mmCIF file of C-alpha atoms (C1' of nucleotides) in Angstrom:
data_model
loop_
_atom_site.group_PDB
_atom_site.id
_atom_site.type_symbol
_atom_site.label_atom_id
_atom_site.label_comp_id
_atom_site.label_asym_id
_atom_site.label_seq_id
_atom_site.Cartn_x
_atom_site.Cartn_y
_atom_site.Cartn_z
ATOM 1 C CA UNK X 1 100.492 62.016 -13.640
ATOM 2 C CA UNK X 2 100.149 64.224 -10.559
ATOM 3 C CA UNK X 3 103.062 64.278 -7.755
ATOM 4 C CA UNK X 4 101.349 62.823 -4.547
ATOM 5 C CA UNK X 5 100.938 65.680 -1.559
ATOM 6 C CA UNK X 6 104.672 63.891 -0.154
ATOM 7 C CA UNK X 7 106.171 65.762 -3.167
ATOM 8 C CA UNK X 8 104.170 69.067 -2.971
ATOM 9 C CA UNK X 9 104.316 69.383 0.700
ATOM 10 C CA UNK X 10 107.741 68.442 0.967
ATOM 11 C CA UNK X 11 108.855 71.348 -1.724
ATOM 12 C CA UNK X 12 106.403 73.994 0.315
ATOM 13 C CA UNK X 13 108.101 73.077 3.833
ATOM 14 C CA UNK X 14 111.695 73.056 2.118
ATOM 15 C CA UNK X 15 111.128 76.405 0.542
ATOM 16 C CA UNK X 16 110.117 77.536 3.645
ATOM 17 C CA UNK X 17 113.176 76.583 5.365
ATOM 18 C CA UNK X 18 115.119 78.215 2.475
ATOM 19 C CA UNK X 19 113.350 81.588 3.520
ATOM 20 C CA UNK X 20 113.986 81.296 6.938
ATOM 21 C CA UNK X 21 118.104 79.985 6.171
ATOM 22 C CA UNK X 22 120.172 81.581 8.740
ATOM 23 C CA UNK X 23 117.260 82.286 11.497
ATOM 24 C CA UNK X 24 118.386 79.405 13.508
ATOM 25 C CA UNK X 25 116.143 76.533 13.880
ATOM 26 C CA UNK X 26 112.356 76.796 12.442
ATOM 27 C CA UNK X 27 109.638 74.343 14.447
ATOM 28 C CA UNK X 28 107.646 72.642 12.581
ATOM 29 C CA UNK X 29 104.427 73.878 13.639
ATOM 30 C CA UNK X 30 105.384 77.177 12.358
ATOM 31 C CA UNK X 31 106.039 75.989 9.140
ATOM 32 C CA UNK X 32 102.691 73.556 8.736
ATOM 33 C CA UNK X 33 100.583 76.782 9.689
ATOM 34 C CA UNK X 34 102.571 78.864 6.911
ATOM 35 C CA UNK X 35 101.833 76.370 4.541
ATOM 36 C CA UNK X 36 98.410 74.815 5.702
ATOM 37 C CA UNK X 37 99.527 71.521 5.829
ATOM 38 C CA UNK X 38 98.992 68.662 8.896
ATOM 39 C CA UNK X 39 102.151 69.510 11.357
ATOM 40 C CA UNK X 40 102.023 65.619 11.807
ATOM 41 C CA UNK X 41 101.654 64.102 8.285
ATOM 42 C CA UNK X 42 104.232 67.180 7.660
ATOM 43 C CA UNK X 43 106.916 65.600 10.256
ATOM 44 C CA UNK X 44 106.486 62.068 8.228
ATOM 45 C CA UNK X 45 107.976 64.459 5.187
ATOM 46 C CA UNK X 46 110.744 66.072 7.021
ATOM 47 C CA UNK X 47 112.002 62.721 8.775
ATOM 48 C CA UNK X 48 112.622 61.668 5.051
ATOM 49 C CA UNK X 49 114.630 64.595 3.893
ATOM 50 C CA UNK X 50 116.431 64.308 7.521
ATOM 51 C CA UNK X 51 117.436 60.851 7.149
ATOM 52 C CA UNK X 52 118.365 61.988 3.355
ATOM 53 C CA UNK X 53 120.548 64.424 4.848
ATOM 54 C CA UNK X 54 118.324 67.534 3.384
ATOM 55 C CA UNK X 55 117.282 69.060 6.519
ATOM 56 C CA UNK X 56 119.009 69.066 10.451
ATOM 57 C CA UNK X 57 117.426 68.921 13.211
ATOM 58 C CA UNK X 58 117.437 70.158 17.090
ATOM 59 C CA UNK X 59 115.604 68.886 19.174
ATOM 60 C CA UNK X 60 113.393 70.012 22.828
ATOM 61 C CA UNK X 61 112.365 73.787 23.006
ATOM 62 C CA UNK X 62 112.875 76.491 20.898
ATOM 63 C CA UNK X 63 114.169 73.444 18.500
ATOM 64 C CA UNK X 64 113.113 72.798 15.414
ATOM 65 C CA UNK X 65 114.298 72.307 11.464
ATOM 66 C CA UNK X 66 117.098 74.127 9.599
ATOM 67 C CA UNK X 67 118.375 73.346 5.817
ATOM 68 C CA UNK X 68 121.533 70.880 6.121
ATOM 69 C CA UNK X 69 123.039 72.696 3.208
ATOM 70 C CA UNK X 70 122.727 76.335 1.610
ATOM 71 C CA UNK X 71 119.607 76.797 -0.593
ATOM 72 C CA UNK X 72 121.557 77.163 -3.810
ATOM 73 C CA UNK X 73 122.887 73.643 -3.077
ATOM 74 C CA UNK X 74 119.410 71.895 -2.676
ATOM 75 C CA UNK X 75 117.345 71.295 -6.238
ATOM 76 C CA UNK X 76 113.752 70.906 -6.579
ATOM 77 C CA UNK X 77 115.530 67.452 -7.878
ATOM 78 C CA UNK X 78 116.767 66.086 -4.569
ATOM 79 C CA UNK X 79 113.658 66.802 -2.518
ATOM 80 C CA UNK X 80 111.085 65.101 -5.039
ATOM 81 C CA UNK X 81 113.442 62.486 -5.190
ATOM 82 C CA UNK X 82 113.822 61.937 -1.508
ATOM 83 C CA UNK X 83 109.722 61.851 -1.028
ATOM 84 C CA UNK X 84 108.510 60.232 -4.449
ATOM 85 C CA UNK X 85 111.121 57.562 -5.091
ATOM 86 C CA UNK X 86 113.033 57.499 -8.322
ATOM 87 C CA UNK X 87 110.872 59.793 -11.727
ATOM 88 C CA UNK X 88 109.645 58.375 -14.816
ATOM 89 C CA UNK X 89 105.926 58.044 -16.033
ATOM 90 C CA UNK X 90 106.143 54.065 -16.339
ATOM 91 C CA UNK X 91 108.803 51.480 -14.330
ATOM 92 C CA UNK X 92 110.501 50.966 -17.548
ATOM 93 C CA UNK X 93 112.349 54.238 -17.410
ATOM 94 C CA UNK X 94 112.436 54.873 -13.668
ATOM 95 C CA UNK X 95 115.385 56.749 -12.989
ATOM 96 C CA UNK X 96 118.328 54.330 -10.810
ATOM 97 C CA UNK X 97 116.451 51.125 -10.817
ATOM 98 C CA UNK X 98 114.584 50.663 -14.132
ATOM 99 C CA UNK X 99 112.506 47.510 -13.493
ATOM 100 C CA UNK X 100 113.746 46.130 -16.907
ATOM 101 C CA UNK X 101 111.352 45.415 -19.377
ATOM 102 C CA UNK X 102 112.387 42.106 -21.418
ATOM 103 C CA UNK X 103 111.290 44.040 -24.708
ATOM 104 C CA UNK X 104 113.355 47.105 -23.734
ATOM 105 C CA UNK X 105 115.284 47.253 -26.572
ATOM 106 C CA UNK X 106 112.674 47.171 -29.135
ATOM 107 C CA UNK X 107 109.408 49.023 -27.519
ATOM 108 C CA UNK X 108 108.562 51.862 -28.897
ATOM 109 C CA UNK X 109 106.640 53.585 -26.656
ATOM 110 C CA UNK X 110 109.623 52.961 -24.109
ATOM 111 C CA UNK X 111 111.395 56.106 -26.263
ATOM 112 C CA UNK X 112 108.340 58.014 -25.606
ATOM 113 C CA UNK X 113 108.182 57.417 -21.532
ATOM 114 C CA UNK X 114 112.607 58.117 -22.099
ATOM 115 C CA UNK X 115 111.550 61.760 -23.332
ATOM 116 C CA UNK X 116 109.201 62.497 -20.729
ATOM 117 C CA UNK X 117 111.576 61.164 -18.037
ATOM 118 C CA UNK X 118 114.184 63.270 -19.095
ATOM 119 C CA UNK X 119 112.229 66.400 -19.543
ATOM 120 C CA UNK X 120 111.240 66.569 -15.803
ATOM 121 C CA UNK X 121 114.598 65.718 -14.641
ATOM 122 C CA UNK X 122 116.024 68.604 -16.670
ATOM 123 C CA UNK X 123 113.608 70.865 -15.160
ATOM 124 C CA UNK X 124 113.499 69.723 -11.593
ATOM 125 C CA UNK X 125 117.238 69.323 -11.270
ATOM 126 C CA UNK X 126 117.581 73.194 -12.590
ATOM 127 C CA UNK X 127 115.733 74.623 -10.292
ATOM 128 C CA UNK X 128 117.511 75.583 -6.426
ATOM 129 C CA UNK X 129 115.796 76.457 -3.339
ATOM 130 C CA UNK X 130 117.852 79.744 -3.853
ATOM 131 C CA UNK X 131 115.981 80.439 -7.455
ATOM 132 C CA UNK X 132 113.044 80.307 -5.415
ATOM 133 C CA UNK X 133 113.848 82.886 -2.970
ATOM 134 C CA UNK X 134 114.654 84.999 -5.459
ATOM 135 C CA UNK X 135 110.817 84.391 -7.163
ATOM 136 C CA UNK X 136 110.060 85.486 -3.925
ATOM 137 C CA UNK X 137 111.693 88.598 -3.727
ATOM 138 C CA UNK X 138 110.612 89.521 -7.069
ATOM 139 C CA UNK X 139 107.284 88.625 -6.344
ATOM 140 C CA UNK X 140 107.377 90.598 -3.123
ATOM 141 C CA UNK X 141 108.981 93.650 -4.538
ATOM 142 C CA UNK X 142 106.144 93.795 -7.039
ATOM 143 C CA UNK X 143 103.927 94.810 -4.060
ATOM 144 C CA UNK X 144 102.086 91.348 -3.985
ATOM 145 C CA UNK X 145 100.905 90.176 -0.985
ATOM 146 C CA UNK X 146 103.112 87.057 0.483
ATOM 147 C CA UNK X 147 102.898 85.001 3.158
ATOM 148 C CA UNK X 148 106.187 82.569 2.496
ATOM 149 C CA UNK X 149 104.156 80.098 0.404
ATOM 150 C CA UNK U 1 104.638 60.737 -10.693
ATOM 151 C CA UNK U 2 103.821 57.819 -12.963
ATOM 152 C CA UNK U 3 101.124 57.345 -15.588
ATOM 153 C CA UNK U 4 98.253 54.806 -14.497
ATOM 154 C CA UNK U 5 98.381 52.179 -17.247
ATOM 155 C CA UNK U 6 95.214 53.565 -18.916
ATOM 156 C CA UNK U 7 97.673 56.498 -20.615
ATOM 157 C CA UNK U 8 100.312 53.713 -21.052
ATOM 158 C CA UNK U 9 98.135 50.642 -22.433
ATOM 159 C CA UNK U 10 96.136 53.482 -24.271
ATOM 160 C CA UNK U 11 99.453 54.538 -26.183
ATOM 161 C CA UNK U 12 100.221 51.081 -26.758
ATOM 162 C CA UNK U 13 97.011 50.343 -28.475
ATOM 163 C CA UNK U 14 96.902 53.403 -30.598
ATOM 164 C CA UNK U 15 100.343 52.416 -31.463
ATOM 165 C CA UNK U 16 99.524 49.014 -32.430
ATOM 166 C CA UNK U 17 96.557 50.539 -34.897
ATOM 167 C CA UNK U 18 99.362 52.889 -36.391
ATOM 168 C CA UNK U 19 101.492 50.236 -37.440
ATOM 169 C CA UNK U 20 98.165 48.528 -39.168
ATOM 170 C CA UNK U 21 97.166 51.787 -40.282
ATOM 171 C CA UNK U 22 95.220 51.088 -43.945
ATOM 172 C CA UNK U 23 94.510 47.580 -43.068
ATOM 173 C CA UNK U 24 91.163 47.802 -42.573
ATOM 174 C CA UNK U 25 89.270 46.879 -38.758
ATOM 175 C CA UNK U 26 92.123 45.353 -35.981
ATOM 176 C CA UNK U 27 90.413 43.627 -33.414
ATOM 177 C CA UNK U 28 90.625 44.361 -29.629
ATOM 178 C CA UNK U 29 91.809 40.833 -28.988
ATOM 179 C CA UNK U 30 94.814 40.922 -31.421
ATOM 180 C CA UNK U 31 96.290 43.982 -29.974
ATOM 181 C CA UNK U 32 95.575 43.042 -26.417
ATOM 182 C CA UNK U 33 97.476 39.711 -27.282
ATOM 183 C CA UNK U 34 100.037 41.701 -29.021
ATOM 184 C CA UNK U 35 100.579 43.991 -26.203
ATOM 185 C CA UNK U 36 100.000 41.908 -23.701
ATOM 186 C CA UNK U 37 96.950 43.182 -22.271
ATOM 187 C CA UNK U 38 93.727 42.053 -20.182
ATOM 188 C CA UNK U 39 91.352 42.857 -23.692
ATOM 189 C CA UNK U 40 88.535 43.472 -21.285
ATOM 190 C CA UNK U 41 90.321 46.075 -19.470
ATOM 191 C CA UNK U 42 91.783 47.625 -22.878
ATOM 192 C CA UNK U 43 88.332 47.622 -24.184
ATOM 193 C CA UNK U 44 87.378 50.148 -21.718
ATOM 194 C CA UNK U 45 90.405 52.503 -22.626
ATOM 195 C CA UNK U 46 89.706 52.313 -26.153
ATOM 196 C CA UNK U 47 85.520 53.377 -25.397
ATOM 197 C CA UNK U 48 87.558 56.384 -24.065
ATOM 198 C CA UNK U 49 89.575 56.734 -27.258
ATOM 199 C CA UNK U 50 86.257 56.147 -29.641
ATOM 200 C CA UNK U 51 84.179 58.698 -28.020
ATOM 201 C CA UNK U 52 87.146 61.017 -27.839
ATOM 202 C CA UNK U 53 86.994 60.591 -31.851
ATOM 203 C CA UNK U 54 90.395 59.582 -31.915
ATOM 204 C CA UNK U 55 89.537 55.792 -32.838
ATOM 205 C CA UNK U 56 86.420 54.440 -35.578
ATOM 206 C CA UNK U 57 84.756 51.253 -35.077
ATOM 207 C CA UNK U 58 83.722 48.477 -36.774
ATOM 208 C CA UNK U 59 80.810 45.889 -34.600
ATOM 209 C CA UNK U 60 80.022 42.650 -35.875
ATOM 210 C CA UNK U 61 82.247 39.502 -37.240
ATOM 211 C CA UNK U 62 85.483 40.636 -38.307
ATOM 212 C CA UNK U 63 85.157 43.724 -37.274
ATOM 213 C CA UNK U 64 87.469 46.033 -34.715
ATOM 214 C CA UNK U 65 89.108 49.044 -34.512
ATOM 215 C CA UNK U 66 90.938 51.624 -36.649
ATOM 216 C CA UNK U 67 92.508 54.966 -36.287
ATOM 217 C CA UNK U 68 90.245 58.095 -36.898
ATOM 218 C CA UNK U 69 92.778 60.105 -38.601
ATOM 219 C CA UNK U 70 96.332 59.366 -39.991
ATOM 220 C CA UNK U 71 98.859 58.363 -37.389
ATOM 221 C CA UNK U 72 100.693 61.985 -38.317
ATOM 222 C CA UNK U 73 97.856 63.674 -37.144
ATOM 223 C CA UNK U 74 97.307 61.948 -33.517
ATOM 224 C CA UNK U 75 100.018 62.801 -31.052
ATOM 225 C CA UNK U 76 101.328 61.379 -27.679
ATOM 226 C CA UNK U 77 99.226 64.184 -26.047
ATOM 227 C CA UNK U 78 96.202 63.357 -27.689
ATOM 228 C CA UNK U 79 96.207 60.334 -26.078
ATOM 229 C CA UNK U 80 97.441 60.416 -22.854
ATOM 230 C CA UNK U 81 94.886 63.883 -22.114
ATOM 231 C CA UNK U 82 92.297 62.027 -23.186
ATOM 232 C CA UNK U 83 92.745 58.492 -21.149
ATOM 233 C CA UNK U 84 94.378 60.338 -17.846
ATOM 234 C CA UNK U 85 92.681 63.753 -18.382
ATOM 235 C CA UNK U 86 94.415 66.807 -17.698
ATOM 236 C CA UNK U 87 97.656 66.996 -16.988
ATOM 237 C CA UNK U 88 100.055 68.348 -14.348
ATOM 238 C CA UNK U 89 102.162 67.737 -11.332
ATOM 239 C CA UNK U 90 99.338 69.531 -9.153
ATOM 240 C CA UNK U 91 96.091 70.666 -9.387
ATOM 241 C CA UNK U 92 96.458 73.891 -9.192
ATOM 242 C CA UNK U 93 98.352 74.162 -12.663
ATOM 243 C CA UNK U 94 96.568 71.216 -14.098
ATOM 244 C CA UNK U 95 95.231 71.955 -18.208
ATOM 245 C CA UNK U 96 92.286 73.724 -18.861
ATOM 246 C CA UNK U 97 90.928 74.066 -15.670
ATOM 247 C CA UNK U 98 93.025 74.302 -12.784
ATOM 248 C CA UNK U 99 91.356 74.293 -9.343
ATOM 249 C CA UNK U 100 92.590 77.757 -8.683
ATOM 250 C CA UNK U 101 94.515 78.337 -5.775
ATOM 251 C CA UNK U 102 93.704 81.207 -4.182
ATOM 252 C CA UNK U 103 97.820 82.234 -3.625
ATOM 253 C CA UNK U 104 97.737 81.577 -7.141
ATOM 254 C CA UNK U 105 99.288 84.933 -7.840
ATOM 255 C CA UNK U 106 101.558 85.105 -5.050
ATOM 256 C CA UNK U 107 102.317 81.351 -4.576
ATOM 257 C CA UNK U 108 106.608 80.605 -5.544
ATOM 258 C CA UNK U 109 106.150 76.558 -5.505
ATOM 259 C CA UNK U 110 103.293 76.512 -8.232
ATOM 260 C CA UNK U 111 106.342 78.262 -10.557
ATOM 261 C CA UNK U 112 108.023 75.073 -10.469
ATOM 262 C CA UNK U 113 104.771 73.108 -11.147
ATOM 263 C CA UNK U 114 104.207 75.214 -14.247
ATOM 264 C CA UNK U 115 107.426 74.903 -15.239
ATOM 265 C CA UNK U 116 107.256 70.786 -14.917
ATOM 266 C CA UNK U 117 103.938 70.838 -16.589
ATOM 267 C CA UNK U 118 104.677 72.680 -19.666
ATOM 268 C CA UNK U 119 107.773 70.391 -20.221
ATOM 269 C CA UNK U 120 105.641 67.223 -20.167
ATOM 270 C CA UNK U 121 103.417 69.151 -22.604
ATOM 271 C CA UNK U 122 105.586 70.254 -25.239
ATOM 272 C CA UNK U 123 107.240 66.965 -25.140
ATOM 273 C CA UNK U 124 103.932 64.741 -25.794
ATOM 274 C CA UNK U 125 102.906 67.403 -27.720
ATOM 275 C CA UNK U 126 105.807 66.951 -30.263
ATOM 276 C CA UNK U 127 105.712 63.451 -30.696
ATOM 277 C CA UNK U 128 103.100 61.665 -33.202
ATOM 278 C CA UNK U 129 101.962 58.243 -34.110
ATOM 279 C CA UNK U 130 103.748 58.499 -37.134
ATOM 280 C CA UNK U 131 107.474 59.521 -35.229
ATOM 281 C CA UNK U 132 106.749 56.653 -33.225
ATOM 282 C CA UNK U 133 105.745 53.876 -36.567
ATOM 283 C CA UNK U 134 108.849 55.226 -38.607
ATOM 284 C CA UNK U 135 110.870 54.469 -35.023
ATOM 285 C CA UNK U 136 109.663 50.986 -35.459
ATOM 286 C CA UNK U 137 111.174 50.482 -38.994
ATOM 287 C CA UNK U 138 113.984 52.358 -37.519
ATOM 288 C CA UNK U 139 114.595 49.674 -35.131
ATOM 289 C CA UNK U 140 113.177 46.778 -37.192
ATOM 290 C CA UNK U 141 115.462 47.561 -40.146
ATOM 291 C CA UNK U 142 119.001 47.771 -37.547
ATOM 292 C CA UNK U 143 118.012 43.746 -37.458
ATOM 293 C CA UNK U 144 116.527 43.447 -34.464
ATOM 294 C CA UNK U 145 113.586 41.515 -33.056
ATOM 295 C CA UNK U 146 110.323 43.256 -33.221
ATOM 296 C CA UNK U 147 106.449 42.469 -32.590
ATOM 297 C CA UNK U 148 104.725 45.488 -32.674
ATOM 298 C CA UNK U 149 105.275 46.843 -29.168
ATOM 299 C "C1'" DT J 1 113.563 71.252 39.114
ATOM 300 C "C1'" DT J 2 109.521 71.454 36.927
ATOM 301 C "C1'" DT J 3 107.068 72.584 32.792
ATOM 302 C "C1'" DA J 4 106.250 73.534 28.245
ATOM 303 C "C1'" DA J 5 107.814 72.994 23.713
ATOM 304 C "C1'" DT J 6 109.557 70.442 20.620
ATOM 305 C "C1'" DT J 7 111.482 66.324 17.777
ATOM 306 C "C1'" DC J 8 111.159 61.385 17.201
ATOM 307 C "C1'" DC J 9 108.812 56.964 16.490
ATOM 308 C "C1'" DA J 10 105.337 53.380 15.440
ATOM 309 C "C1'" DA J 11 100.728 52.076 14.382
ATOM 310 C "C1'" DG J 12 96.345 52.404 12.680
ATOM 311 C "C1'" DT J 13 92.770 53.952 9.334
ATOM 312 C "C1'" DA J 14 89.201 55.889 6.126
ATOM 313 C "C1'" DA J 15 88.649 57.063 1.513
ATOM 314 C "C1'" DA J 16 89.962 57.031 -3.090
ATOM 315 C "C1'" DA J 17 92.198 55.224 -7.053
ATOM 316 C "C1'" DT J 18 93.848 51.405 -9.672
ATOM 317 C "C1'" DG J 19 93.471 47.682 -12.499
ATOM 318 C "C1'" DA J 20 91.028 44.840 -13.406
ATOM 319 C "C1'" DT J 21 86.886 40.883 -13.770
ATOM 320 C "C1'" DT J 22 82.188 39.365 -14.779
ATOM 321 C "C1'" DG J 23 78.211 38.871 -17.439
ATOM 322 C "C1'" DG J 24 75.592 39.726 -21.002
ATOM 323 C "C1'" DA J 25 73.222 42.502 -24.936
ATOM 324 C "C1'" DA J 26 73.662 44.112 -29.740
ATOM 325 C "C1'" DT J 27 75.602 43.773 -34.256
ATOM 326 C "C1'" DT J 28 77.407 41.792 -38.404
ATOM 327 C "C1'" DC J 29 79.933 38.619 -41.476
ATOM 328 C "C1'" DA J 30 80.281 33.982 -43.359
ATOM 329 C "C1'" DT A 1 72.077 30.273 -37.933
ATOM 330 C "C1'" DG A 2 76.328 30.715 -35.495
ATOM 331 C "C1'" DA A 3 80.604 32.635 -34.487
ATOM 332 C "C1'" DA A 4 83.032 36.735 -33.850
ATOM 333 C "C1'" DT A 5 83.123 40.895 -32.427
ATOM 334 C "C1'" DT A 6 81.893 45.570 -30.288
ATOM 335 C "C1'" DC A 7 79.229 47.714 -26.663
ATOM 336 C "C1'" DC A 8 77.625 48.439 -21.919
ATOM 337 C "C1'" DA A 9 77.108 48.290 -16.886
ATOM 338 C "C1'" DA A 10 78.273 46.672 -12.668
ATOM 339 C "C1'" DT A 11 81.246 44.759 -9.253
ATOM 340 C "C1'" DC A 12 85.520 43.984 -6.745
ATOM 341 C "C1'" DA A 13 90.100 43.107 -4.574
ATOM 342 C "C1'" DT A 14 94.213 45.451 -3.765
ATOM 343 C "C1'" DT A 15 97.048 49.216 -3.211
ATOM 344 C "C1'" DT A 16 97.978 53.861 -2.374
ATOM 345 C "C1'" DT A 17 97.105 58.136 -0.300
ATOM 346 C "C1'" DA A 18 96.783 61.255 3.166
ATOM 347 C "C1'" DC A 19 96.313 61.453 6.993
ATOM 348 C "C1'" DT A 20 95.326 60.594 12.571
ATOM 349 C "C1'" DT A 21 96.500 58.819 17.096
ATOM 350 C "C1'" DG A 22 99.282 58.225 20.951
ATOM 351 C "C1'" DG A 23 103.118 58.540 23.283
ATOM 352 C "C1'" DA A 24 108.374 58.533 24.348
ATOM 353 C "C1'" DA A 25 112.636 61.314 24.382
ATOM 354 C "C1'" DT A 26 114.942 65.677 24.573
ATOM 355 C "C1'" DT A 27 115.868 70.372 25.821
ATOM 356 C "C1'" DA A 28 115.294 75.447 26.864
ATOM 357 C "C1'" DA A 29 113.279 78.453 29.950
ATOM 358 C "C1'" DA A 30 110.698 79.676 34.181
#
DNA sequence: TTTAATTCCAAGTAAAATGATTGGAATTCA
DNA sequence: TGAATTCCAATCATTTTACTTGGAATTAAA
């Protein structure tokens, strides 16, 4: 019941972005060495929330990644979505494409997996890029040390 | 993000043994028929559940399985810890003993794992064997088809 | 105009997890 | 005594995961 690293990484290099809106475009390198992550399994993730439409992209020198949209536009939501595929803890209840169970209508623990299903989605699809600057900030005004991650 | 099927056979099983609750030792092979499960495979889940204390056996000729407590007093989470271990979306917020991060203090992304975490909790957490049996007659007694699953 | 920095693209790959299967020993009821 | 059952240990094929490798295309800066 874990998210795979696609999901984890893919929320750290977003968030990152979301940071750095406005700066112009951020290479990747600099954001895989912010966030410890392989710059090249890292540009797998990114060409997924590209072709999604999450991210832009420039390309040659000085190029690099910006957020396609402002970070109170982008949920937690639409980036696991883009890099884990549809939510639910069993295919019966996948979100979009439910791979239908012929006993749907009368399973029981189907109800159960529903619940779950719905209680991620409520959380992941409340939470913006922009409520996790402001963590940030608050974080950072606190005196912590941060480092963008 | 999906359970492996040794949280989602498990809750099958235990679900099965609800419904039978009082009836004396269910064997493996009748719920495994029931749910439509390898029994060899469900056997191992339910050694899980036995040493967990959450199921009692009974070896020998018409002999199997029963519930260790009433079904009101096992919940979802019960279960599914005990047949997929800890839970959460990353190891750094997992139950009981994360694999601390050291940014754990500073660290805006494991926020939103928390957050994801405690949701699944409190959901499993709230839901019984016996919310899940009186969903059956629910269901059963609206007319339509059931067999226990 | 060259060079360095970058994105873009396509394969390959080692290790781990998943979802079983196989085979048999021990126990108990009829 | 035999059939039904739990108990136990090992093995295994497949899939998924989390990368790595290698290089082409593009562009800013020197």
């Amino acid at each position: 019941m874990k998210l795979s690293t696609k999901g984890r990484y893919g929320l750290k290099a977003m968030y990152d972005l979301a940071i750095h809106f406005g700066d112009g475009p951020i290479a990747l390198k600099n954001i895989a060495e912010r966030q410890r992550i392989s710059d090249h399994y890292l540009e797998q993730l990114v060409a997924t929330l590209r072709k999604a439409g999450l991210v832009k992209s420039v390309r040659g020198a000085q190029g690099g990644y910006m957020l396609a949209n402002e970070p109170k536009d982008i949920t937690v939501g639409d980036i696991i979505r883009t890099l884990e595929g549809p939510l639910g803890p069993s295919e019966c209840v996948l979100e979009d494409d439910p791979t239908m169970c012929h006993n749907a209508d009368c399973c029981v623990t189907r109800i159960v997996w529903e619940k779950i299903r719905i209680s991620i989605s409520d959380v992941i699809d409340s939470i913006t890029l922009q409520d996790m600057v402001d963590d940030y900030y608050k974080i950072k005004n606190k005196g912590n040390y941060m480092y963008y991650i």
